[in-house]
Amino acid sequence: RIPANRQAKLHHLLTALVDGGERVRVLYTTGHWLDVDSLDDVLAAGSFALVAVVIEAEQFISAALDRGFGLYTGVPCSYLTPFINHAINSGDLRYIGAANEGDAVAIAAGAELGGRPAVVMFQNSGLGNAVNPLTSLTFTFRIPVLLIVTWRGEPGGPVDEPQHELMWAVTPQLLELMGIPWALFPDE
């Protein structure tokens, strides 16, 4: 239960965010995310661990397209569904599904060499599959690709699958060991 004084603050914050056109998601202790429009929506669904303001896939993709990123490739992850669907349904973009994360990196490298910057998307449990192409192809030949790696099991989030138990903790270090600069996904 949320104390009454905090309910009022949370209600005010959620109302301001929703009225401002922001997408607000809540992570419940069951491990499921839910888009919410009001404090009543939050409380009706049960106990929760985290409230997040989320940048819309369309906003990110539009900004990326303005910077020349016209191809998306990767391995499906439920967190990436909005990106994949938008890329598939857009007349300005191309989406190429990959058999594995390493293939996605290779597809993006080829697109970059062909003059079409690409975005690679996959979940962190597949980062190991991309180590070789990232270190022996893109690093060696200095081929830039933009990675979106979902941080499954991130601090404060659920560890909903066994493969996320270790990967959530080592994802930042793996990227750093490979010399890949990284940042958390923007929320605006």
Short mmCIF file of N, CA, C and O in Angstrom, two decimals, residues 48-128:
data_model
loop_
_atom_site.label_atom_id
_atom_site.label_comp_id
_atom_site.label_asym_id
_atom_site.label_seq_id
_atom_site.Cartn_x
_atom_site.Cartn_y
_atom_site.Cartn_z
N PHE A 48 3.58 -2.74 -7.14
CA PHE A 48 4.50 -2.45 -8.23
C PHE A 48 5.86 -2.08 -7.68
O PHE A 48 6.02 -1.74 -6.50
N ALA A 49 6.87 -2.16 -8.56
CA ALA A 49 8.23 -1.89 -8.16
C ALA A 49 8.79 -0.61 -8.77
O ALA A 49 9.69 -0.02 -8.22
N LEU A 50 8.25 -0.19 -9.91
CA LEU A 50 8.89 0.90 -10.63
C LEU A 50 7.89 1.58 -11.55
O LEU A 50 7.06 0.93 -12.16
N VAL A 51 7.98 2.89 -11.62
CA VAL A 51 7.21 3.66 -12.59
C VAL A 51 8.23 4.30 -13.53
O VAL A 51 9.23 4.85 -13.10
N ALA A 52 7.99 4.19 -14.84
CA ALA A 52 8.95 4.72 -15.80
C ALA A 52 8.24 5.54 -16.87
O ALA A 52 7.15 5.18 -17.30
N VAL A 53 8.88 6.63 -17.25
CA VAL A 53 8.43 7.39 -18.41
C VAL A 53 9.22 6.84 -19.59
O VAL A 53 10.43 6.69 -19.52
N VAL A 54 8.54 6.49 -20.66
CA VAL A 54 9.17 5.78 -21.76
C VAL A 54 9.11 6.60 -23.04
O VAL A 54 8.07 7.14 -23.38
N ILE A 55 10.24 6.69 -23.73
CA ILE A 55 10.23 7.33 -25.05
C ILE A 55 9.52 6.37 -26.00
O ILE A 55 9.69 5.16 -25.94
N GLU A 56 8.70 6.89 -26.85
CA GLU A 56 7.98 6.07 -27.82
C GLU A 56 8.94 5.61 -28.92
O GLU A 56 9.83 6.37 -29.34
N ALA A 57 8.75 4.40 -29.39
CA ALA A 57 9.58 3.86 -30.47
C ALA A 57 9.56 4.80 -31.67
O ALA A 57 10.59 5.07 -32.29
N GLU A 58 8.36 5.30 -32.00
CA GLU A 58 8.22 6.18 -33.16
C GLU A 58 9.07 7.44 -33.03
O GLU A 58 9.68 7.89 -34.01
N GLN A 59 9.17 8.00 -31.81
CA GLN A 59 9.99 9.19 -31.60
C GLN A 59 11.46 8.89 -31.86
O GLN A 59 12.15 9.65 -32.52
N PHE A 60 11.93 7.77 -31.31
CA PHE A 60 13.33 7.40 -31.49
C PHE A 60 13.63 7.12 -32.96
O PHE A 60 14.60 7.61 -33.52
N ILE A 61 12.77 6.33 -33.58
CA ILE A 61 12.99 5.93 -34.97
C ILE A 61 12.98 7.16 -35.89
O ILE A 61 13.79 7.26 -36.81
N SER A 62 12.10 8.10 -35.62
CA SER A 62 12.05 9.32 -36.42
C SER A 62 13.35 10.11 -36.29
O SER A 62 13.91 10.58 -37.29
N ALA A 63 13.84 10.24 -35.06
CA ALA A 63 15.11 10.97 -34.84
C ALA A 63 16.27 10.21 -35.49
O ALA A 63 17.17 10.83 -36.07
N ALA A 64 16.25 8.89 -35.41
CA ALA A 64 17.31 8.09 -36.03
C ALA A 64 17.26 8.21 -37.56
O ALA A 64 18.30 8.31 -38.22
N LEU A 65 16.06 8.21 -38.12
CA LEU A 65 15.90 8.35 -39.57
C LEU A 65 16.45 9.71 -40.04
O LEU A 65 17.12 9.79 -41.07
N ASP A 66 16.21 10.75 -39.24
CA ASP A 66 16.74 12.08 -39.56
C ASP A 66 18.27 12.07 -39.60
O ASP A 66 18.89 12.91 -40.24
N ARG A 67 18.88 11.10 -38.93
CA ARG A 67 20.34 10.97 -38.89
C ARG A 67 20.84 9.90 -39.85
O ARG A 67 21.99 9.48 -39.78
N GLY A 68 19.95 9.40 -40.71
CA GLY A 68 20.36 8.49 -41.77
C GLY A 68 20.14 7.01 -41.51
O GLY A 68 20.45 6.20 -42.37
N PHE A 69 19.66 6.63 -40.34
CA PHE A 69 19.46 5.21 -40.03
C PHE A 69 18.17 4.72 -40.68
O PHE A 69 17.08 5.01 -40.22
N GLY A 70 18.32 3.95 -41.76
CA GLY A 70 17.16 3.52 -42.52
C GLY A 70 16.91 2.03 -42.49
O GLY A 70 15.93 1.56 -43.04
N LEU A 71 17.81 1.27 -41.86
CA LEU A 71 17.65 -0.17 -41.82
C LEU A 71 17.71 -0.64 -40.36
O LEU A 71 18.57 -0.19 -39.61
N TYR A 72 16.79 -1.52 -40.01
CA TYR A 72 16.77 -2.14 -38.68
C TYR A 72 16.89 -3.64 -38.85
O TYR A 72 16.30 -4.22 -39.77
N THR A 73 17.68 -4.25 -38.00
CA THR A 73 17.87 -5.69 -38.04
C THR A 73 18.01 -6.19 -36.61
O THR A 73 18.35 -5.43 -35.70
N GLY A 74 17.73 -7.46 -36.41
CA GLY A 74 17.91 -7.99 -35.08
C GLY A 74 17.16 -9.27 -34.84
O GLY A 74 16.66 -9.91 -35.76
N VAL A 75 17.11 -9.61 -33.56
CA VAL A 75 16.44 -10.80 -33.07
C VAL A 75 15.30 -10.35 -32.17
O VAL A 75 15.50 -9.49 -31.30
N PRO A 76 14.10 -10.86 -32.37
CA PRO A 76 12.95 -10.39 -31.59
C PRO A 76 13.15 -10.49 -30.07
O PRO A 76 13.77 -11.42 -29.57
N CYS A 77 12.62 -9.50 -29.39
CA CYS A 77 12.56 -9.44 -27.94
C CYS A 77 11.27 -8.68 -27.66
O CYS A 77 10.97 -7.70 -28.35
N SER A 78 10.50 -9.12 -26.68
CA SER A 78 9.21 -8.46 -26.43
C SER A 78 9.38 -6.97 -26.14
O SER A 78 8.52 -6.18 -26.47
N TYR A 79 10.50 -6.58 -25.54
CA TYR A 79 10.74 -5.16 -25.28
C TYR A 79 10.91 -4.39 -26.59
O TYR A 79 10.72 -3.18 -26.63
N LEU A 80 11.31 -5.07 -27.65
CA LEU A 80 11.59 -4.41 -28.93
C LEU A 80 10.42 -4.43 -29.90
O LEU A 80 10.52 -3.87 -30.99
N THR A 81 9.32 -5.04 -29.52
CA THR A 81 8.17 -5.17 -30.41
C THR A 81 7.75 -3.84 -31.03
O THR A 81 7.52 -3.78 -32.25
N PRO A 82 7.65 -2.75 -30.27
CA PRO A 82 7.24 -1.48 -30.91
C PRO A 82 8.23 -1.01 -31.98
O PRO A 82 7.82 -0.47 -33.01
N PHE A 83 9.52 -1.22 -31.77
CA PHE A 83 10.52 -0.83 -32.77
C PHE A 83 10.39 -1.68 -34.02
O PHE A 83 10.39 -1.18 -35.13
N ILE A 84 10.30 -2.98 -33.81
CA ILE A 84 10.20 -3.90 -34.95
C ILE A 84 8.94 -3.62 -35.76
O ILE A 84 8.99 -3.49 -36.98
N ASN A 85 7.82 -3.50 -35.07
CA ASN A 85 6.56 -3.24 -35.78
C ASN A 85 6.59 -1.92 -36.54
O ASN A 85 6.13 -1.84 -37.68
N HIS A 86 7.14 -0.89 -35.92
CA HIS A 86 7.21 0.40 -36.60
C HIS A 86 8.10 0.33 -37.84
O HIS A 86 7.76 0.85 -38.90
N ALA A 87 9.25 -0.34 -37.69
CA ALA A 87 10.16 -0.46 -38.83
C ALA A 87 9.53 -1.26 -39.97
O ALA A 87 9.65 -0.89 -41.14
N ILE A 88 8.82 -2.35 -39.62
CA ILE A 88 8.17 -3.17 -40.64
C ILE A 88 7.08 -2.39 -41.36
O ILE A 88 6.93 -2.49 -42.58
N ASN A 89 6.31 -1.60 -40.62
CA ASN A 89 5.16 -0.91 -41.19
C ASN A 89 5.49 0.44 -41.81
O ASN A 89 4.62 1.07 -42.39
N SER A 90 6.72 0.87 -41.70
CA SER A 90 7.11 2.17 -42.24
C SER A 90 7.52 2.04 -43.70
O SER A 90 8.23 1.12 -44.09
N GLY A 91 7.08 3.00 -44.50
CA GLY A 91 7.50 3.03 -45.90
C GLY A 91 8.91 3.57 -46.07
O GLY A 91 9.52 3.41 -47.13
N ASP A 92 9.44 4.22 -45.03
CA ASP A 92 10.76 4.84 -45.11
C ASP A 92 11.88 3.94 -44.60
O ASP A 92 13.05 4.28 -44.75
N LEU A 93 11.53 2.83 -43.96
CA LEU A 93 12.53 1.97 -43.31
C LEU A 93 12.48 0.56 -43.87
O LEU A 93 11.51 0.16 -44.50
N ARG A 94 13.51 -0.18 -43.56
CA ARG A 94 13.53 -1.60 -43.90
C ARG A 94 13.91 -2.37 -42.65
O ARG A 94 14.81 -1.96 -41.91
N TYR A 95 13.23 -3.47 -42.40
CA TYR A 95 13.56 -4.36 -41.29
C TYR A 95 13.96 -5.71 -41.85
O TYR A 95 13.26 -6.28 -42.68
N ILE A 96 15.11 -6.22 -41.40
CA ILE A 96 15.58 -7.55 -41.78
C ILE A 96 15.76 -8.36 -40.50
O ILE A 96 16.63 -8.05 -39.69
N GLY A 97 14.93 -9.36 -40.33
CA GLY A 97 15.07 -10.25 -39.18
C GLY A 97 16.32 -11.10 -39.35
O GLY A 97 16.68 -11.50 -40.46
N ALA A 98 17.00 -11.37 -38.24
CA ALA A 98 18.23 -12.16 -38.28
C ALA A 98 18.04 -13.48 -37.55
O ALA A 98 17.24 -13.57 -36.62
N ALA A 99 18.79 -14.48 -37.96
CA ALA A 99 18.73 -15.79 -37.32
C ALA A 99 19.35 -15.75 -35.93
O ALA A 99 18.94 -16.49 -35.04
N ASN A 100 20.34 -14.88 -35.73
CA ASN A 100 20.96 -14.72 -34.42
C ASN A 100 21.59 -13.33 -34.35
O ASN A 100 21.65 -12.61 -35.34
N GLU A 101 22.06 -12.96 -33.18
CA GLU A 101 22.57 -11.62 -32.93
C GLU A 101 23.83 -11.32 -33.75
O GLU A 101 24.01 -10.19 -34.23
N GLY A 102 24.69 -12.30 -33.92
CA GLY A 102 25.89 -12.10 -34.73
C GLY A 102 25.55 -11.81 -36.18
O GLY A 102 26.17 -10.95 -36.82
N ASP A 103 24.55 -12.52 -36.71
CA ASP A 103 24.11 -12.25 -38.08
C ASP A 103 23.55 -10.84 -38.20
O ASP A 103 23.76 -10.16 -39.21
N ALA A 104 22.84 -10.38 -37.17
CA ALA A 104 22.29 -9.02 -37.20
C ALA A 104 23.42 -7.98 -37.28
O ALA A 104 23.32 -7.01 -38.03
N VAL A 105 24.49 -8.19 -36.52
CA VAL A 105 25.64 -7.27 -36.58
C VAL A 105 26.24 -7.29 -37.99
O VAL A 105 26.56 -6.24 -38.56
N ALA A 106 26.37 -8.48 -38.59
CA ALA A 106 26.94 -8.59 -39.94
C ALA A 106 26.04 -7.90 -40.97
O ALA A 106 26.54 -7.23 -41.88
N ILE A 107 24.74 -8.06 -40.84
CA ILE A 107 23.79 -7.39 -41.76
C ILE A 107 23.96 -5.88 -41.65
O ILE A 107 24.02 -5.17 -42.67
N ALA A 108 24.04 -5.37 -40.43
CA ALA A 108 24.19 -3.93 -40.22
C ALA A 108 25.53 -3.43 -40.76
O ALA A 108 25.60 -2.34 -41.35
N ALA A 109 26.58 -4.22 -40.59
CA ALA A 109 27.90 -3.83 -41.11
C ALA A 109 27.84 -3.74 -42.64
O ALA A 109 28.36 -2.78 -43.23
N GLY A 110 27.21 -4.72 -43.27
CA GLY A 110 27.06 -4.68 -44.73
C GLY A 110 26.25 -3.48 -45.19
O GLY A 110 26.58 -2.84 -46.19
N ALA A 111 25.18 -3.18 -44.45
CA ALA A 111 24.36 -2.01 -44.81
C ALA A 111 25.18 -0.73 -44.70
O ALA A 111 25.11 0.14 -45.59
N GLU A 112 25.96 -0.61 -43.64
CA GLU A 112 26.80 0.58 -43.46
C GLU A 112 27.81 0.70 -44.61
O GLU A 112 27.99 1.79 -45.16
N LEU A 113 28.43 -0.41 -44.98
CA LEU A 113 29.38 -0.38 -46.10
C LEU A 113 28.69 -0.01 -47.41
O LEU A 113 29.31 0.59 -48.30
N GLY A 114 27.41 -0.34 -47.52
CA GLY A 114 26.63 0.01 -48.70
C GLY A 114 26.03 1.40 -48.63
O GLY A 114 25.26 1.80 -49.51
N GLY A 115 26.35 2.15 -47.58
CA GLY A 115 25.88 3.53 -47.47
C GLY A 115 24.56 3.72 -46.74
O GLY A 115 23.98 4.80 -46.80
N ARG A 116 24.09 2.70 -46.06
CA ARG A 116 22.81 2.80 -45.34
C ARG A 116 23.03 2.45 -43.86
O ARG A 116 23.02 1.28 -43.50
N PRO A 117 23.26 3.44 -43.01
CA PRO A 117 23.48 3.15 -41.59
C PRO A 117 22.33 2.32 -41.01
O PRO A 117 21.17 2.52 -41.37
N ALA A 118 22.68 1.41 -40.10
CA ALA A 118 21.69 0.47 -39.59
C ALA A 118 21.70 0.42 -38.06
O ALA A 118 22.70 0.74 -37.41
N VAL A 119 20.56 -0.03 -37.54
CA VAL A 119 20.37 -0.23 -36.11
C VAL A 119 20.22 -1.73 -35.87
O VAL A 119 19.45 -2.40 -36.55
N VAL A 120 20.98 -2.25 -34.90
CA VAL A 120 20.92 -3.66 -34.52
C VAL A 120 20.19 -3.75 -33.18
O VAL A 120 20.51 -3.04 -32.24
N MET A 121 19.20 -4.66 -33.10
CA MET A 121 18.40 -4.78 -31.88
C MET A 121 18.37 -6.23 -31.40
O MET A 121 18.11 -7.14 -32.20
N PHE A 122 18.64 -6.42 -30.12
CA PHE A 122 18.49 -7.74 -29.50
C PHE A 122 18.54 -7.58 -27.99
O PHE A 122 18.91 -6.53 -27.48
N GLN A 123 18.20 -8.67 -27.27
CA GLN A 123 18.25 -8.60 -25.82
C GLN A 123 19.63 -9.00 -25.33
O GLN A 123 20.39 -9.67 -26.03
N ASN A 124 19.95 -8.58 -24.11
CA ASN A 124 21.29 -8.80 -23.58
C ASN A 124 21.66 -10.27 -23.45
O ASN A 124 22.84 -10.61 -23.48
N SER A 125 20.68 -11.16 -23.33
CA SER A 125 21.04 -12.58 -23.24
C SER A 125 21.67 -13.08 -24.52
O SER A 125 22.34 -14.11 -24.54
N GLY A 126 21.51 -12.34 -25.61
CA GLY A 126 22.13 -12.70 -26.88
C GLY A 126 23.40 -11.93 -27.19
O GLY A 126 24.01 -12.12 -28.25
N LEU A 127 23.84 -11.08 -26.27
CA LEU A 127 25.04 -10.29 -26.51
C LEU A 127 26.25 -11.17 -26.77
O LEU A 127 27.09 -10.85 -27.60
N GLY A 128 26.32 -12.31 -26.09
CA GLY A 128 27.44 -13.23 -26.31
C GLY A 128 27.54 -13.70 -27.75
O GLY A 128 28.64 -13.90 -28.28
#
